[in-house]
Structure formats: C-alpha cells, structure tokens
C-alpha cells in the first residue's frame, strides 16, 4: 500500500492553515508500497504528529492523506485499516498474550471468524515475533521486549494496510532495543508490510529503514536512503543531525575556504564569498606533524564505536597564515573537532598537536 501526505498542515495553537509556526508546515511524504520508512528528527520536529495524521488520530488543518489512490483524509481511524504500535505497549493487562493478539481479530473482522481460524492466525504471529509458548502469560509476566513483541503481533493480526510505530523501542534498554530492531527488520521482510516508524535515534533509523525522512520544525528537510542522508546531506541541519560532526565558522574568499585566516583544502562547493559553516566528521580530521596544520590541544581521549577518538580544541591559525580580520567568522571562537586515532597512535589529554583538515562539507551560514 502506497501512502502519500500532500501539503499537510497541523497547528495546535491557532488552527491556522498557513503553516507558519505550525507543528506540521506543508509536509510532503511519499511512502512506497512495501517500504520501511523512518521519520527521524529531534523532539518537537513534528514526526509523531505526522504519524498520527496518517493514522487518522489527528485531522490536518490543510492537505490530504492518500492510501493508494484513495483520499483517506476524512476516513475515521477505525476504517483506515492501520496497525498502530505505541511506545508503552498499550496492552490489556487483564488479557493473556493470546487474547491481546486476538483482540483485533474479534473486534474488526467483517465476518465472524471461527475460534480455529483465530487460533491459527495467533499461532502464526506468535511464531513470527518469536513468542510461541508464551500465549497463556499475562503482560505483567513478560519483559519489556516481550510486551513490545505482543503489541507488534496485535497490530499485525488485523492484516493492516499500513503498520505505524511511534518510538517502538524508546522504553527499552540498549541490548533489547538492538535485538528488537533486528526482529522488526526480519518481520518486515517476511510480511512485505508498508511500515512507517517514528524515532529520534539515528542508529535505529539508519539500521532499519529503506529510506529516512528527516523532519525539522514541522518540515521535511530531506528524504533518502540511509547512505544518502548520511553521506550526501542537503542542508546544514541534516549534516549536523545525522551522524557525528563538528561545526566551524569559516569564510569563503577568492573561491577558497578560510578558517581563522588559514586557507583549507576543502572545496567551497560553489558558495559565494562570505561567512559559511564547515562541518567535519571525525574521519575528516587527522593529527599531523606538518607545519601547515592547525594548532590545538587535546581535551579528551575516549572510546567510541570500537575505536578511540580525540577531541581537540583549536587555537590560533598557523604562523604563516594571513593576518586574521577581527570581524571574520571565528575570530574569537575556540572550536572543538574530533579525530579517530589509529591503533598505535599515542595521544593524551593536554597534548599540543597540529590538525590537518582532509575533508568536510560547507553550507551557507544560516543555522
């Protein structure tokens, strides 16, 4: 089932339809049939509101929601055929695992199913979510991860047109979250169910999703594959939000990027002369013994992603750099960057070092 949101505006304050200051300000989203789409963004970006609009739990002030070719904007939630999984499970405490999963089959079936048919469907779902043998337990007899699997099975029981998940792993510890992420991807691949899930955890989004929609202040900043949004960000916000990066205030002058008077070997990417922002991943920064490196001092050495990283406080420009204009970007700043350390690279807090900038992305200075 293809899901489209066109020009969605939702304003909880005034009910205005212009989109200015709204929770959703003209959102456009196109989810392909059978796709696993992540809605990723910081708190307050509008991702949960968008999910609720798609579900029919909120009505937009403007715009349309389409399920396939059908305009579903005004269709009540009970008739949309959506499966919804909440962060805090929303299981019926007085019902067993089996009865929680079977609940939707009993309530929503257009024709009354026989007990044998319901039992068969429940058994399939228990195996799918790896809970077979636990059907007689009650929610308070399950772990958090097991409860979320029950909630997922219940949502799938009615064979929804689209599966919607709102921060489904937010209440779980790190190890359980990782296991459930893998399970959700396996379940999606097995069912081919069109799925949209909300998260603020970029690791979840980048690991699970076919494509990721990055939301910011009620608007979609970028939609792309995990590789596209990480490696080819279209805005300074996406660059700063997805992955790890440091931000330096720089100046573009004479078709070159300058930091504190020092010319960097980073292309200005077609930006005009003036202030700009340079974003650096840890792999864009390296320690060097060369005289052209930017001087600094190590503030922290820490473990990260199976390796070691050094945080470096950049100081003045190299001695041979052009004099720094006191009005130029970064004239009084003390910026921090990170670099990945090699296996045998020795570095300690307080060490005076020089840094080579080997890559990075430049954006207009608008954030």
mmCIF file of C-alpha atoms in Angstrom:
data_model
loop_
_atom_site.group_PDB
_atom_site.id
_atom_site.type_symbol
_atom_site.label_atom_id
_atom_site.label_comp_id
_atom_site.label_asym_id
_atom_site.label_seq_id
_atom_site.Cartn_x
_atom_site.Cartn_y
_atom_site.Cartn_z
ATOM 1 C CA UNK A 1 0.000 0.000 0.000
ATOM 2 C CA UNK A 2 1.470 3.333 -1.085
ATOM 3 C CA UNK A 3 0.969 6.156 1.449
ATOM 4 C CA UNK A 4 1.140 9.831 0.489
ATOM 5 C CA UNK A 5 0.865 13.002 2.551
ATOM 6 C CA UNK A 6 0.447 16.145 0.472
ATOM 7 C CA UNK A 7 0.717 19.670 1.897
ATOM 8 C CA UNK A 8 -0.089 18.584 5.454
ATOM 9 C CA UNK A 9 -0.505 21.474 7.904
ATOM 10 C CA UNK A 10 -1.349 20.986 11.579
ATOM 11 C CA UNK A 11 -1.380 23.905 14.002
ATOM 12 C CA UNK A 12 -2.350 23.118 17.575
ATOM 13 C CA UNK A 13 -2.145 26.769 18.612
ATOM 14 C CA UNK A 14 -4.361 28.764 16.279
ATOM 15 C CA UNK A 15 -5.791 26.288 13.808
ATOM 16 C CA UNK A 16 -4.353 28.408 11.033
ATOM 17 C CA UNK A 17 -3.748 26.803 7.673
ATOM 18 C CA UNK A 18 -0.805 28.916 6.528
ATOM 19 C CA UNK A 19 1.793 26.622 8.118
ATOM 20 C CA UNK A 20 3.701 29.428 9.858
ATOM 21 C CA UNK A 21 4.788 28.148 13.275
ATOM 22 C CA UNK A 22 2.680 25.008 12.879
ATOM 23 C CA UNK A 23 3.510 21.535 14.194
ATOM 24 C CA UNK A 24 3.391 20.465 10.541
ATOM 25 C CA UNK A 25 4.036 23.140 7.939
ATOM 26 C CA UNK A 26 3.218 21.818 4.485
ATOM 27 C CA UNK A 27 4.683 18.317 4.802
ATOM 28 C CA UNK A 28 5.094 16.219 1.660
ATOM 29 C CA UNK A 29 5.761 12.488 2.083
ATOM 30 C CA UNK A 30 5.536 9.571 -0.349
ATOM 31 C CA UNK A 31 5.982 6.086 1.127
ATOM 32 C CA UNK A 32 6.285 3.334 -1.460
ATOM 33 C CA UNK A 33 4.282 0.149 -1.224
ATOM 34 C CA UNK A 34 6.134 -2.406 0.914
ATOM 35 C CA UNK A 35 8.674 0.153 2.114
ATOM 36 C CA UNK A 36 10.029 0.566 5.637
ATOM 37 C CA UNK A 37 10.201 4.336 6.172
ATOM 38 C CA UNK A 38 11.680 6.060 9.234
ATOM 39 C CA UNK A 39 10.567 9.505 10.389
ATOM 40 C CA UNK A 40 13.654 10.886 12.119
ATOM 41 C CA UNK A 41 14.038 14.205 13.878
ATOM 42 C CA UNK A 42 14.569 15.947 17.216
ATOM 43 C CA UNK A 43 11.833 16.421 19.805
ATOM 44 C CA UNK A 44 9.201 18.831 18.534
ATOM 45 C CA UNK A 45 10.028 18.307 14.859
ATOM 46 C CA UNK A 46 6.524 17.022 14.044
ATOM 47 C CA UNK A 47 7.269 13.354 13.390
ATOM 48 C CA UNK A 48 4.707 11.914 15.842
ATOM 49 C CA UNK A 49 2.071 14.429 14.736
ATOM 50 C CA UNK A 50 2.611 13.340 11.125
ATOM 51 C CA UNK A 51 2.248 9.676 12.117
ATOM 52 C CA UNK A 52 -0.998 10.452 13.955
ATOM 53 C CA UNK A 53 -2.342 12.340 10.935
ATOM 54 C CA UNK A 54 -1.593 9.326 8.715
ATOM 55 C CA UNK A 55 -3.309 7.060 11.255
ATOM 56 C CA UNK A 56 -6.384 9.292 11.472
ATOM 57 C CA UNK A 57 -5.811 10.099 15.142
ATOM 58 C CA UNK A 58 -5.381 13.773 14.170
ATOM 59 C CA UNK A 59 -7.123 15.678 11.391
ATOM 60 C CA UNK A 60 -4.925 18.083 9.401
ATOM 61 C CA UNK A 61 -5.842 21.756 9.081
ATOM 62 C CA UNK A 62 -4.845 21.547 5.423
ATOM 63 C CA UNK A 63 -3.591 18.909 2.996
ATOM 64 C CA UNK A 64 -4.557 15.351 2.107
ATOM 65 C CA UNK A 65 -3.553 11.822 3.061
ATOM 66 C CA UNK A 66 -3.819 9.124 0.397
ATOM 67 C CA UNK A 67 -3.880 5.357 0.880
ATOM 68 C CA UNK A 68 -3.084 4.171 -2.612
ATOM 69 C CA UNK A 69 -5.323 6.296 -4.857
ATOM 70 C CA UNK A 70 -7.952 6.769 -2.144
ATOM 71 C CA UNK A 71 -8.209 10.102 -0.328
ATOM 72 C CA UNK A 72 -8.200 8.900 3.282
ATOM 73 C CA UNK A 73 -8.065 12.340 4.911
ATOM 74 C CA UNK A 74 -11.601 12.221 6.280
ATOM 75 C CA UNK A 75 -11.841 8.457 6.811
ATOM 76 C CA UNK A 76 -12.186 7.674 10.555
ATOM 77 C CA UNK A 77 -9.322 5.839 12.182
ATOM 78 C CA UNK A 78 -11.458 2.744 12.761
ATOM 79 C CA UNK A 79 -11.989 2.375 8.999
ATOM 80 C CA UNK A 80 -8.471 3.188 7.773
ATOM 81 C CA UNK A 81 -7.100 -0.278 8.362
ATOM 82 C CA UNK A 82 -3.952 0.793 10.182
ATOM 83 C CA UNK A 83 -1.990 -1.136 12.774
ATOM 84 C CA UNK A 84 -0.512 1.125 15.446
ATOM 85 C CA UNK A 85 2.251 0.231 17.913
ATOM 86 C CA UNK A 86 2.818 2.642 20.787
ATOM 87 C CA UNK A 87 5.997 3.212 22.770
ATOM 88 C CA UNK A 88 4.406 1.967 26.007
ATOM 89 C CA UNK A 89 2.748 -1.129 24.508
ATOM 90 C CA UNK A 90 -0.899 -0.282 25.436
ATOM 91 C CA UNK A 91 -1.629 -3.950 26.144
ATOM 92 C CA UNK A 92 -4.724 -5.093 28.010
ATOM 93 C CA UNK A 93 -3.414 -6.142 31.414
ATOM 94 C CA UNK A 94 -6.374 -8.462 32.117
ATOM 95 C CA UNK A 95 -5.911 -10.400 28.863
ATOM 96 C CA UNK A 96 -3.390 -13.125 28.112
ATOM 97 C CA UNK A 97 -0.853 -12.825 25.299
ATOM 98 C CA UNK A 98 -3.131 -14.887 23.072
ATOM 99 C CA UNK A 99 -6.197 -12.757 23.807
ATOM 100 C CA UNK A 100 -4.302 -9.497 23.342
ATOM 101 C CA UNK A 101 -3.224 -10.609 19.882
ATOM 102 C CA UNK A 102 -6.663 -11.995 19.026
ATOM 103 C CA UNK A 103 -8.484 -8.859 20.208
ATOM 104 C CA UNK A 104 -8.385 -7.103 16.857
ATOM 105 C CA UNK A 105 -9.484 -10.230 15.013
ATOM 106 C CA UNK A 106 -12.597 -10.452 17.169
ATOM 107 C CA UNK A 107 -13.471 -6.763 17.014
ATOM 108 C CA UNK A 108 -12.535 -5.757 13.459
ATOM 109 C CA UNK A 109 -13.376 -8.824 11.382
ATOM 110 C CA UNK A 110 -16.167 -8.118 8.914
ATOM 111 C CA UNK A 111 -17.238 -11.713 9.178
ATOM 112 C CA UNK A 112 -17.040 -13.587 12.427
ATOM 113 C CA UNK A 113 -14.022 -15.870 12.466
ATOM 114 C CA UNK A 114 -14.194 -19.301 13.986
ATOM 115 C CA UNK A 115 -12.050 -19.976 17.010
ATOM 116 C CA UNK A 116 -9.863 -22.354 14.997
ATOM 117 C CA UNK A 117 -9.147 -19.614 12.455
ATOM 118 C CA UNK A 118 -8.288 -17.121 15.183
ATOM 119 C CA UNK A 119 -6.059 -19.654 16.936
ATOM 120 C CA UNK A 120 -4.298 -20.374 13.656
ATOM 121 C CA UNK A 121 -3.642 -16.689 12.979
ATOM 122 C CA UNK A 122 -2.456 -16.090 16.549
ATOM 123 C CA UNK A 123 -0.130 -19.089 16.315
ATOM 124 C CA UNK A 124 1.405 -17.723 13.091
ATOM 125 C CA UNK A 125 2.007 -14.342 14.707
ATOM 126 C CA UNK A 126 3.471 -15.852 17.872
ATOM 127 C CA UNK A 127 5.997 -17.689 15.748
ATOM 128 C CA UNK A 128 6.671 -14.583 13.673
ATOM 129 C CA UNK A 129 7.514 -12.471 16.746
ATOM 130 C CA UNK A 130 9.270 -15.403 18.461
ATOM 131 C CA UNK A 131 6.857 -15.723 21.387
ATOM 132 C CA UNK A 132 5.457 -19.190 20.730
ATOM 133 C CA UNK A 133 4.908 -20.984 24.024
ATOM 134 C CA UNK A 134 4.080 -17.785 25.930
ATOM 135 C CA UNK A 135 0.483 -17.380 24.767
ATOM 136 C CA UNK A 136 -1.005 -18.067 28.227
ATOM 137 C CA UNK A 137 1.079 -15.466 30.050
ATOM 138 C CA UNK A 138 -0.183 -12.025 31.039
ATOM 139 C CA UNK A 139 1.596 -8.719 30.291
ATOM 140 C CA UNK A 140 2.937 -8.390 33.849
ATOM 141 C CA UNK A 141 4.676 -11.746 33.400
ATOM 142 C CA UNK A 142 6.665 -10.530 30.370
ATOM 143 C CA UNK A 143 9.785 -8.468 29.878
ATOM 144 C CA UNK A 144 9.597 -5.093 28.164
ATOM 145 C CA UNK A 145 10.894 -6.555 24.928
ATOM 146 C CA UNK A 146 8.349 -9.375 25.014
ATOM 147 C CA UNK A 147 5.499 -6.912 25.633
ATOM 148 C CA UNK A 148 6.537 -4.893 22.605
ATOM 149 C CA UNK A 149 6.561 -8.070 20.513
ATOM 150 C CA UNK A 150 2.987 -8.754 21.663
ATOM 151 C CA UNK A 151 1.994 -5.200 20.696
ATOM 152 C CA UNK A 152 3.558 -5.724 17.262
ATOM 153 C CA UNK A 153 1.768 -9.047 16.771
ATOM 154 C CA UNK A 154 -1.557 -7.481 17.794
ATOM 155 C CA UNK A 155 -1.072 -4.682 15.255
ATOM 156 C CA UNK A 156 -0.278 -7.213 12.511
ATOM 157 C CA UNK A 157 -3.168 -9.524 13.395
ATOM 158 C CA UNK A 158 -5.758 -7.481 11.502
ATOM 159 C CA UNK A 159 -3.562 -7.506 8.361
ATOM 160 C CA UNK A 160 -3.453 -3.698 8.238
ATOM 161 C CA UNK A 161 -2.963 -1.692 5.086
ATOM 162 C CA UNK A 162 -0.079 0.113 6.798
ATOM 163 C CA UNK A 163 1.815 -0.522 10.031
ATOM 164 C CA UNK A 164 2.651 2.578 12.112
ATOM 165 C CA UNK A 165 5.072 2.547 15.055
ATOM 166 C CA UNK A 166 5.658 5.503 17.390
ATOM 167 C CA UNK A 167 9.046 5.269 19.133
ATOM 168 C CA UNK A 168 8.514 1.495 19.495
ATOM 169 C CA UNK A 169 11.811 0.848 21.304
ATOM 170 C CA UNK A 170 12.051 4.026 23.369
ATOM 171 C CA UNK A 171 11.209 2.407 26.712
ATOM 172 C CA UNK A 172 13.687 -0.471 26.367
ATOM 173 C CA UNK A 173 17.317 -0.882 27.352
ATOM 174 C CA UNK A 174 20.083 -0.759 24.741
ATOM 175 C CA UNK A 175 20.581 -4.511 24.297
ATOM 176 C CA UNK A 176 16.859 -5.238 23.951
ATOM 177 C CA UNK A 177 16.472 -2.319 21.545
ATOM 178 C CA UNK A 178 19.173 -3.756 19.313
ATOM 179 C CA UNK A 179 17.599 -7.220 19.311
ATOM 180 C CA UNK A 180 14.140 -5.841 18.535
ATOM 181 C CA UNK A 181 15.473 -3.668 15.713
ATOM 182 C CA UNK A 182 16.798 -6.798 14.044
ATOM 183 C CA UNK A 183 13.496 -8.598 14.643
ATOM 184 C CA UNK A 184 11.420 -5.759 13.194
ATOM 185 C CA UNK A 185 13.504 -5.766 10.018
ATOM 186 C CA UNK A 186 13.121 -9.544 9.723
ATOM 187 C CA UNK A 187 9.353 -9.315 10.271
ATOM 188 C CA UNK A 188 9.046 -6.568 7.682
ATOM 189 C CA UNK A 189 10.995 -8.598 5.136
ATOM 190 C CA UNK A 190 8.801 -11.618 5.840
ATOM 191 C CA UNK A 191 5.473 -9.770 5.546
ATOM 192 C CA UNK A 192 6.227 -7.041 2.994
ATOM 193 C CA UNK A 193 4.065 -4.721 5.093
ATOM 194 C CA UNK A 194 4.254 -0.989 4.323
ATOM 195 C CA UNK A 195 5.679 0.361 7.571
ATOM 196 C CA UNK A 196 6.335 3.845 8.949
ATOM 197 C CA UNK A 197 8.089 4.269 12.267
ATOM 198 C CA UNK A 198 8.993 7.328 14.313
ATOM 199 C CA UNK A 199 12.305 7.629 16.108
ATOM 200 C CA UNK A 200 14.736 10.237 17.400
ATOM 201 C CA UNK A 201 17.501 7.600 17.416
ATOM 202 C CA UNK A 202 19.514 7.891 14.217
ATOM 203 C CA UNK A 203 21.116 4.469 14.724
ATOM 204 C CA UNK A 204 17.639 2.901 14.614
ATOM 205 C CA UNK A 205 16.674 4.828 11.508
ATOM 206 C CA UNK A 206 19.900 4.183 9.608
ATOM 207 C CA UNK A 207 19.987 0.482 10.504
ATOM 208 C CA UNK A 208 16.332 -0.367 9.896
ATOM 209 C CA UNK A 209 14.847 1.825 7.213
ATOM 210 C CA UNK A 210 14.795 1.548 3.446
ATOM 211 C CA UNK A 211 14.517 5.330 3.383
ATOM 212 C CA UNK A 212 14.621 8.025 6.055
ATOM 213 C CA UNK A 213 12.617 11.275 6.189
ATOM 214 C CA UNK A 214 14.422 13.933 8.240
ATOM 215 C CA UNK A 215 11.990 16.351 9.917
ATOM 216 C CA UNK A 216 12.833 19.721 11.438
ATOM 217 C CA UNK A 217 10.436 22.371 12.752
ATOM 218 C CA UNK A 218 7.428 20.804 11.057
ATOM 219 C CA UNK A 219 9.032 20.412 7.633
ATOM 220 C CA UNK A 220 10.767 17.591 5.774
ATOM 221 C CA UNK A 221 14.417 18.560 5.275
ATOM 222 C CA UNK A 222 15.418 15.521 3.212
ATOM 223 C CA UNK A 223 14.233 12.057 2.212
ATOM 224 C CA UNK A 224 16.703 9.427 1.103
ATOM 225 C CA UNK A 225 18.337 6.108 1.800
ATOM 226 C CA UNK A 226 20.427 5.855 4.978
ATOM 227 C CA UNK A 227 23.570 6.284 2.863
ATOM 228 C CA UNK A 228 22.144 9.333 1.083
ATOM 229 C CA UNK A 229 21.117 11.258 4.203
ATOM 230 C CA UNK A 230 24.403 10.450 5.957
ATOM 231 C CA UNK A 231 26.874 10.848 3.081
ATOM 232 C CA UNK A 232 25.075 13.449 0.954
ATOM 233 C CA UNK A 233 23.137 15.759 3.315
ATOM 234 C CA UNK A 234 21.203 18.521 1.554
ATOM 235 C CA UNK A 235 21.243 21.048 4.412
ATOM 236 C CA UNK A 236 23.314 22.124 7.377
ATOM 237 C CA UNK A 237 20.611 20.766 9.677
ATOM 238 C CA UNK A 238 20.778 17.262 8.180
ATOM 239 C CA UNK A 239 24.584 17.330 8.234
ATOM 240 C CA UNK A 240 24.598 18.294 11.896
ATOM 241 C CA UNK A 241 21.800 15.956 12.969
ATOM 242 C CA UNK A 242 22.685 12.729 11.153
ATOM 243 C CA UNK A 243 25.997 11.201 12.148
ATOM 244 C CA UNK A 244 28.646 12.876 14.259
ATOM 245 C CA UNK A 245 30.144 16.157 13.166
ATOM 246 C CA UNK A 246 31.848 19.289 14.416
ATOM 247 C CA UNK A 247 30.910 22.737 13.108
ATOM 248 C CA UNK A 248 33.390 25.512 12.373
ATOM 249 C CA UNK A 249 32.592 29.084 11.376
ATOM 250 C CA UNK A 250 34.591 29.772 8.208
ATOM 251 C CA UNK A 251 34.806 32.375 5.470
ATOM 252 C CA UNK A 252 34.731 31.806 1.728
ATOM 253 C CA UNK A 253 37.090 34.176 -0.040
ATOM 254 C CA UNK A 254 38.610 34.035 -3.517
ATOM 255 C CA UNK A 255 36.942 30.654 -4.191
ATOM 256 C CA UNK A 256 38.597 29.073 -1.134
ATOM 257 C CA UNK A 257 37.567 28.190 2.422
ATOM 258 C CA UNK A 258 39.411 30.059 5.182
ATOM 259 C CA UNK A 259 39.400 29.314 8.892
ATOM 260 C CA UNK A 260 40.902 31.997 11.113
ATOM 261 C CA UNK A 261 42.954 33.252 8.214
ATOM 262 C CA UNK A 262 44.252 29.814 7.235
ATOM 263 C CA UNK A 263 43.308 28.528 3.802
ATOM 264 C CA UNK A 264 41.876 25.000 3.950
ATOM 265 C CA UNK A 265 41.980 22.348 1.248
ATOM 266 C CA UNK A 266 38.194 21.991 1.308
ATOM 267 C CA UNK A 267 36.250 22.999 -1.821
ATOM 268 C CA UNK A 268 33.706 25.802 -1.271
ATOM 269 C CA UNK A 269 31.155 23.788 -3.277
ATOM 270 C CA UNK A 270 30.012 26.734 -5.323
ATOM 271 C CA UNK A 271 29.082 29.017 -2.428
ATOM 272 C CA UNK A 272 29.659 32.758 -2.881
ATOM 273 C CA UNK A 273 32.156 34.767 -0.860
ATOM 274 C CA UNK A 274 31.077 35.423 2.713
ATOM 275 C CA UNK A 275 30.520 33.601 6.008
ATOM 276 C CA UNK A 276 29.805 29.861 5.894
ATOM 277 C CA UNK A 277 29.764 26.763 8.083
ATOM 278 C CA UNK A 278 32.186 23.873 7.720
ATOM 279 C CA UNK A 279 31.008 20.515 9.075
ATOM 280 C CA UNK A 280 33.631 17.877 9.830
ATOM 281 C CA UNK A 281 33.158 14.175 10.516
ATOM 282 C CA UNK A 282 35.861 12.570 12.682
ATOM 283 C CA UNK A 283 37.336 10.982 9.557
ATOM 284 C CA UNK A 284 37.792 14.488 8.050
ATOM 285 C CA UNK A 285 40.288 15.421 10.768
ATOM 286 C CA UNK A 286 43.768 13.956 11.290
ATOM 287 C CA UNK A 287 46.734 14.655 13.513
ATOM 288 C CA UNK A 288 49.765 15.806 11.549
ATOM 289 C CA UNK A 289 53.394 16.730 12.186
ATOM 290 C CA UNK A 290 53.415 19.156 9.257
ATOM 291 C CA UNK A 291 53.886 22.898 9.822
ATOM 292 C CA UNK A 292 50.698 23.758 7.944
ATOM 293 C CA UNK A 293 48.442 22.010 10.469
ATOM 294 C CA UNK A 294 46.088 23.990 12.671
ATOM 295 C CA UNK A 295 47.450 24.127 16.231
ATOM 296 C CA UNK A 296 45.381 22.881 19.121
ATOM 297 C CA UNK A 297 45.348 20.860 22.314
ATOM 298 C CA UNK A 298 43.686 17.551 23.154
ATOM 299 C CA UNK A 299 40.891 17.942 25.685
ATOM 300 C CA UNK A 300 39.534 14.359 25.803
ATOM 301 C CA UNK A 301 40.557 10.900 24.612
ATOM 302 C CA UNK A 302 37.654 8.448 24.686
ATOM 303 C CA UNK A 303 36.431 5.118 23.370
ATOM 304 C CA UNK A 304 33.866 5.323 20.581
ATOM 305 C CA UNK A 305 32.425 2.799 18.139
ATOM 306 C CA UNK A 306 35.073 0.195 18.908
ATOM 307 C CA UNK A 307 37.978 2.619 18.494
ATOM 308 C CA UNK A 308 39.458 5.708 20.110
ATOM 309 C CA UNK A 309 38.790 9.366 19.435
ATOM 310 C CA UNK A 310 40.497 12.558 20.488
ATOM 311 C CA UNK A 311 38.644 15.832 20.989
ATOM 312 C CA UNK A 312 40.825 18.792 20.058
ATOM 313 C CA UNK A 313 40.426 22.452 20.946
ATOM 314 C CA UNK A 314 41.686 24.509 18.015
ATOM 315 C CA UNK A 315 43.756 27.547 18.878
ATOM 316 C CA UNK A 316 45.327 30.251 16.718
ATOM 317 C CA UNK A 317 45.996 29.996 12.997
ATOM 318 C CA UNK A 318 49.377 28.688 11.741
ATOM 319 C CA UNK A 319 52.226 31.146 11.951
ATOM 320 C CA UNK A 320 52.427 31.562 8.173
ATOM 321 C CA UNK A 321 48.695 32.219 7.712
ATOM 322 C CA UNK A 322 47.370 35.586 6.623
ATOM 323 C CA UNK A 323 46.542 38.007 9.474
ATOM 324 C CA UNK A 324 43.082 37.330 10.909
ATOM 325 C CA UNK A 325 40.472 40.010 10.414
ATOM 326 C CA UNK A 326 38.901 40.639 13.813
ATOM 327 C CA UNK A 327 35.466 40.763 12.166
ATOM 328 C CA UNK A 328 35.815 37.456 10.306
ATOM 329 C CA UNK A 329 33.941 34.310 11.370
ATOM 330 C CA UNK A 330 35.628 32.509 14.256
ATOM 331 C CA UNK A 331 37.782 35.481 15.231
ATOM 332 C CA UNK A 332 37.053 34.958 18.928
ATOM 333 C CA UNK A 333 35.786 31.354 18.933
ATOM 334 C CA UNK A 334 37.574 28.298 20.311
ATOM 335 C CA UNK A 335 36.183 25.438 18.263
ATOM 336 C CA UNK A 336 36.282 21.735 19.019
ATOM 337 C CA UNK A 337 36.829 18.957 16.491
ATOM 338 C CA UNK A 338 37.213 15.187 16.830
ATOM 339 C CA UNK A 339 39.502 12.743 15.080
ATOM 340 C CA UNK A 340 39.737 8.979 15.004
ATOM 341 C CA UNK A 341 43.005 7.681 16.427
ATOM 342 C CA UNK A 342 44.925 4.838 14.854
ATOM 343 C CA UNK A 343 45.570 1.629 16.773
ATOM 344 C CA UNK A 344 49.103 2.623 17.681
ATOM 345 C CA UNK A 345 48.591 6.392 17.724
ATOM 346 C CA UNK A 346 49.535 7.826 21.120
ATOM 347 C CA UNK A 347 47.526 10.793 22.395
ATOM 348 C CA UNK A 348 46.761 12.114 25.856
ATOM 349 C CA UNK A 349 44.729 14.915 27.350
ATOM 350 C CA UNK A 350 46.667 18.168 27.304
ATOM 351 C CA UNK A 351 48.940 17.235 24.384
ATOM 352 C CA UNK A 352 49.706 20.092 21.993
ATOM 353 C CA UNK A 353 49.056 18.905 18.448
ATOM 354 C CA UNK A 354 48.561 20.050 14.875
ATOM 355 C CA UNK A 355 45.499 19.127 12.890
ATOM 356 C CA UNK A 356 45.022 18.581 9.161
ATOM 357 C CA UNK A 357 41.550 19.108 7.700
ATOM 358 C CA UNK A 358 41.256 16.434 4.995
ATOM 359 C CA UNK A 359 37.569 16.737 4.083
ATOM 360 C CA UNK A 360 34.256 18.206 5.150
ATOM 361 C CA UNK A 361 31.105 19.867 3.811
ATOM 362 C CA UNK A 362 30.449 23.603 3.543
ATOM 363 C CA UNK A 363 26.976 25.142 3.896
ATOM 364 C CA UNK A 364 25.648 28.706 3.958
ATOM 365 C CA UNK A 365 25.784 30.326 7.398
ATOM 366 C CA UNK A 366 22.058 30.197 8.113
ATOM 367 C CA UNK A 367 21.858 27.988 11.229
#
